[in-house]
């Protein structure tokens, strides 16, 4: 079993929909949680970063962390075709330096 | 002001050959990372350089893989005697010291025939 599980999709939604992307994990030592967006043939770019449990909002994006359930989510409001990409969750523990453990990514398609 | 630069963007090689992949990090970034992304898979950590410290090589999958970083800047990932299972996208990232924000390059797509 992988340390971080993520549904590969693809997830197809109409423009304007609210998108929910999720990851589950097994390592209770993870303290830092990130979401990266990766366009085709590009490297991942950091979207959201949270520490421990709680919510964080940035524009149309909201990240949630529930450490008790070992479950993290990324919500995208008013989704746009330009949001079509693969979304990767990543996480690390306090003593991992900057070595991140990634989920496999969810491919999102937002249709006009 | 350029981002992380990787070359070549694509590399096709024959099984058994050696390959070298290059990464030029963002100027001033002291930390440099190599990750591997196989089709449909998440990113797999390979190796990490931080300043003048000894690199963290804990993710290298075999002794055919090695990396060096010269002058605290450019890094080269070398794969000797390539195998078909080495086919993947090799991504390089850099960051300022040990921070959470990694800046990734666009990767090198390696295909071993």
Coordinates of C-alpha atoms in Angstrom, one line a residue:
Chain A
X1 CA 0.0 0.0 0.0
X2 CA 1.3 3.5 -0.9
X3 CA 1.9 6.0 1.8
X4 CA -0.2 8.6 -0.1
X5 CA -3.3 7.5 -2.1
X6 CA -4.9 9.7 -4.7
X7 CA -7.7 8.8 -7.2
X8 CA -6.1 9.2 -10.7
X9 CA -9.3 10.3 -12.4
X10 CA -9.9 11.7 -14.9
X11 CA -12.4 13.9 -13.3
X12 CA -14.5 15.8 -15.8
X13 CA -16.6 18.8 -14.7
X14 CA -18.4 21.7 -16.5
X15 CA -17.0 25.2 -16.3
X16 CA -18.1 26.9 -13.1
X17 CA -18.5 23.7 -11.1
X18 CA -17.0 23.3 -7.6
X19 CA -14.2 20.7 -7.8
X20 CA -13.1 18.5 -4.8
X21 CA -9.8 16.7 -5.0
X22 CA -8.7 14.4 -2.2
X23 CA -5.8 12.4 -0.8
X24 CA -5.5 9.9 2.0
X25 CA -2.3 9.0 3.8
X26 CA -1.1 6.5 6.3
X27 CA 1.9 8.1 7.9
X28 CA 0.8 10.0 11.1
X29 CA 4.2 11.8 11.2
X30 CA 3.2 14.0 8.2
X31 CA 2.8 17.6 9.3
X32 CA 3.2 19.7 6.1
X33 CA 0.7 19.3 3.3
X34 CA 0.9 20.7 -0.2
X35 CA -1.0 20.7 -3.5
X36 CA 0.8 21.1 -6.8
X37 CA -0.7 21.6 -10.2
X38 CA 1.0 20.1 -13.2
X39 CA 0.2 21.0 -16.8
X40 CA 1.1 18.6 -19.6
X41 CA 4.8 18.4 -20.3
X42 CA 5.6 20.9 -17.5
X43 CA 6.9 20.6 -14.0
X44 CA 4.6 20.8 -11.0
X45 CA 4.0 24.2 -9.5
X46 CA 3.0 24.8 -5.9
X47 CA -0.6 25.9 -5.4
X48 CA -1.3 25.6 -1.7
X49 CA 0.7 24.8 1.5
X50 CA -0.7 24.1 4.9
X51 CA 0.8 23.0 8.2
X52 CA -1.0 20.5 10.5
X53 CA -4.8 20.5 10.5
X54 CA -7.1 23.3 9.3
X55 CA -8.2 25.2 6.3
X56 CA -6.4 27.7 4.0
X57 CA -8.0 29.8 1.3
X58 CA -6.3 31.5 -1.6
X59 CA -8.6 33.0 -4.2
X60 CA -10.7 30.2 -5.8
X61 CA -8.7 27.5 -4.0
X62 CA -9.2 26.1 -0.5
X63 CA -7.1 23.5 1.1
X64 CA -8.3 21.4 4.1
X65 CA -6.4 19.0 6.3
X66 CA -8.0 16.6 8.7
X67 CA -5.1 14.8 10.5
X68 CA -7.5 12.7 12.6
X69 CA -8.8 11.1 9.5
X70 CA -5.5 11.3 7.6
X71 CA -7.4 13.1 4.8
X72 CA -6.7 16.2 2.8
X73 CA -8.7 18.1 0.2
X74 CA -8.4 20.8 -2.3
X75 CA -11.5 22.7 -3.4
X76 CA -11.6 24.8 -6.6
X77 CA -14.6 27.2 -6.9
X78 CA -15.9 28.5 -10.2
X79 CA -13.6 26.1 -12.1
X80 CA -12.2 27.3 -15.4
X81 CA -10.9 25.4 -18.5
X82 CA -7.5 26.8 -17.6
X83 CA -7.7 24.7 -14.3
X84 CA -7.5 21.5 -16.5
X85 CA -4.3 19.8 -15.3
X86 CA -3.1 17.1 -13.0
X87 CA -3.2 17.9 -9.3
X88 CA -0.7 16.3 -7.0
X89 CA -0.8 16.2 -3.3
X90 CA 2.4 16.1 -1.4
X91 CA 3.4 15.9 2.3
X92 CA 6.3 15.6 4.6
X93 CA 7.2 15.1 8.2
X94 CA 9.2 17.5 10.5
X95 CA 12.4 15.5 10.2
X96 CA 12.3 14.8 6.4
X97 CA 14.2 17.9 5.4
X98 CA 12.6 18.8 2.1
X99 CA 11.9 15.3 0.9
X100 CA 8.3 15.2 -0.1
X101 CA 6.1 12.2 -0.5
X102 CA 3.7 12.6 -3.5
X103 CA 0.4 11.1 -4.4
X104 CA 0.0 9.8 -7.9
X105 CA -2.0 12.8 -9.1
X106 CA -5.6 13.4 -10.2
X107 CA -6.2 14.5 -13.8
X108 CA -8.9 17.2 -13.9
X109 CA -10.7 18.3 -17.1
X110 CA -12.9 21.4 -17.0
X111 CA -15.1 21.6 -20.1
X112 CA -16.4 24.9 -21.4
Chain B
X1 CA 15.2 35.6 -13.6
X2 CA 14.8 32.3 -15.4
X3 CA 13.3 29.3 -13.7
X4 CA 14.9 25.9 -13.3
X5 CA 16.3 24.8 -16.6
X6 CA 16.7 21.1 -17.6
X7 CA 18.3 19.6 -20.7
X8 CA 17.8 17.8 -22.8
X9 CA 13.9 18.0 -22.8
X10 CA 13.8 14.6 -24.5
X11 CA 16.3 11.8 -24.6
X12 CA 16.0 8.5 -26.4
X13 CA 18.7 5.9 -25.8
X14 CA 19.4 2.3 -26.3
X15 CA 19.4 -0.2 -23.4
X16 CA 22.8 -0.5 -21.9
X17 CA 24.0 3.0 -22.8
X18 CA 24.8 5.7 -20.2
X19 CA 22.9 9.0 -20.1
X20 CA 23.5 12.4 -18.4
X21 CA 20.7 14.7 -17.5
X22 CA 21.5 18.3 -16.6
X23 CA 19.8 20.8 -14.2
X24 CA 20.5 24.5 -13.9
X25 CA 18.7 25.7 -10.7
X26 CA 17.4 29.2 -10.0
X27 CA 20.3 31.5 -9.2
X28 CA 20.9 31.8 -5.5
X29 CA 18.9 28.6 -4.6
X30 CA 21.1 26.5 -2.3
X31 CA 18.9 23.3 -2.3
X32 CA 18.5 21.1 -5.4
X33 CA 16.4 18.0 -5.8
X34 CA 16.0 15.2 -8.4
X35 CA 12.7 13.4 -8.7
X36 CA 11.5 10.8 -11.1
X37 CA 7.9 10.6 -12.5
X38 CA 6.8 7.4 -14.2
X39 CA 3.7 7.3 -16.3
X40 CA 0.6 7.7 -14.1
X41 CA 2.7 7.7 -11.0
X42 CA 3.5 10.3 -8.4
X43 CA 6.9 11.8 -8.1
X44 CA 9.6 9.6 -6.6
X45 CA 12.4 11.3 -4.7
X46 CA 15.9 10.4 -5.9
X47 CA 18.5 12.7 -4.4
X48 CA 18.9 16.1 -2.6
X49 CA 21.7 18.6 -2.3
X50 CA 21.8 21.3 0.3
X51 CA 24.7 23.8 0.1
X52 CA 28.0 22.1 0.9
X53 CA 26.5 19.3 2.9
X54 CA 26.8 15.7 1.8
X55 CA 23.9 14.9 -0.5
X56 CA 20.9 12.8 0.7
X57 CA 21.1 9.8 -1.8
X58 CA 18.5 7.7 0.0
X59 CA 16.1 7.7 -3.0
X60 CA 18.5 6.5 -5.7
X61 CA 17.1 3.1 -6.9
X62 CA 20.4 1.4 -7.7
X63 CA 24.1 2.0 -8.0
X64 CA 23.6 2.7 -11.7
X65 CA 22.3 6.1 -10.6
X66 CA 24.6 8.9 -9.4
X67 CA 24.4 12.7 -9.3
X68 CA 26.8 15.5 -8.7
X69 CA 26.5 19.2 -8.2
X70 CA 29.4 21.4 -9.2
X71 CA 30.1 24.7 -7.6
X72 CA 26.9 24.6 -5.7
X73 CA 25.0 25.3 -8.9
X74 CA 24.5 23.0 -11.9
X75 CA 23.7 19.4 -11.3
X76 CA 24.1 16.3 -13.5
X77 CA 22.2 13.1 -13.0
X78 CA 23.9 10.1 -14.6
X79 CA 22.3 6.8 -15.3
X80 CA 24.7 4.0 -16.3
X81 CA 23.8 0.9 -18.3
X82 CA 20.2 2.1 -18.8
X83 CA 17.4 -0.3 -18.5
X84 CA 13.9 0.0 -20.0
X85 CA 12.4 0.5 -16.5
X86 CA 14.5 3.7 -16.3
X87 CA 12.1 5.3 -18.8
X88 CA 10.4 8.2 -17.0
X89 CA 10.4 12.0 -16.7
X90 CA 13.3 13.1 -14.6
X91 CA 12.4 16.4 -12.7
X92 CA 14.8 18.7 -11.0
X93 CA 13.7 21.3 -8.5
X94 CA 15.4 24.0 -6.4
X95 CA 14.6 26.0 -3.3
X96 CA 16.0 28.7 -1.1
X97 CA 17.6 26.8 1.8
X98 CA 15.2 24.2 3.3
X99 CA 11.8 25.7 2.5
X100 CA 8.6 24.1 1.4
X101 CA 8.3 25.9 -1.9
X102 CA 10.1 23.9 -4.6
X103 CA 10.4 25.3 -8.0
X104 CA 10.4 22.5 -10.7
X105 CA 11.9 22.4 -14.1
X106 CA 9.9 21.0 -17.0
X107 CA 11.8 17.7 -16.8
X108 CA 13.7 15.4 -19.2
X109 CA 11.6 12.7 -20.8
X110 CA 13.9 9.6 -21.0
X111 CA 13.0 6.7 -23.2
X112 CA 15.1 3.6 -23.1
X113 CA 14.5 1.3 -26.1

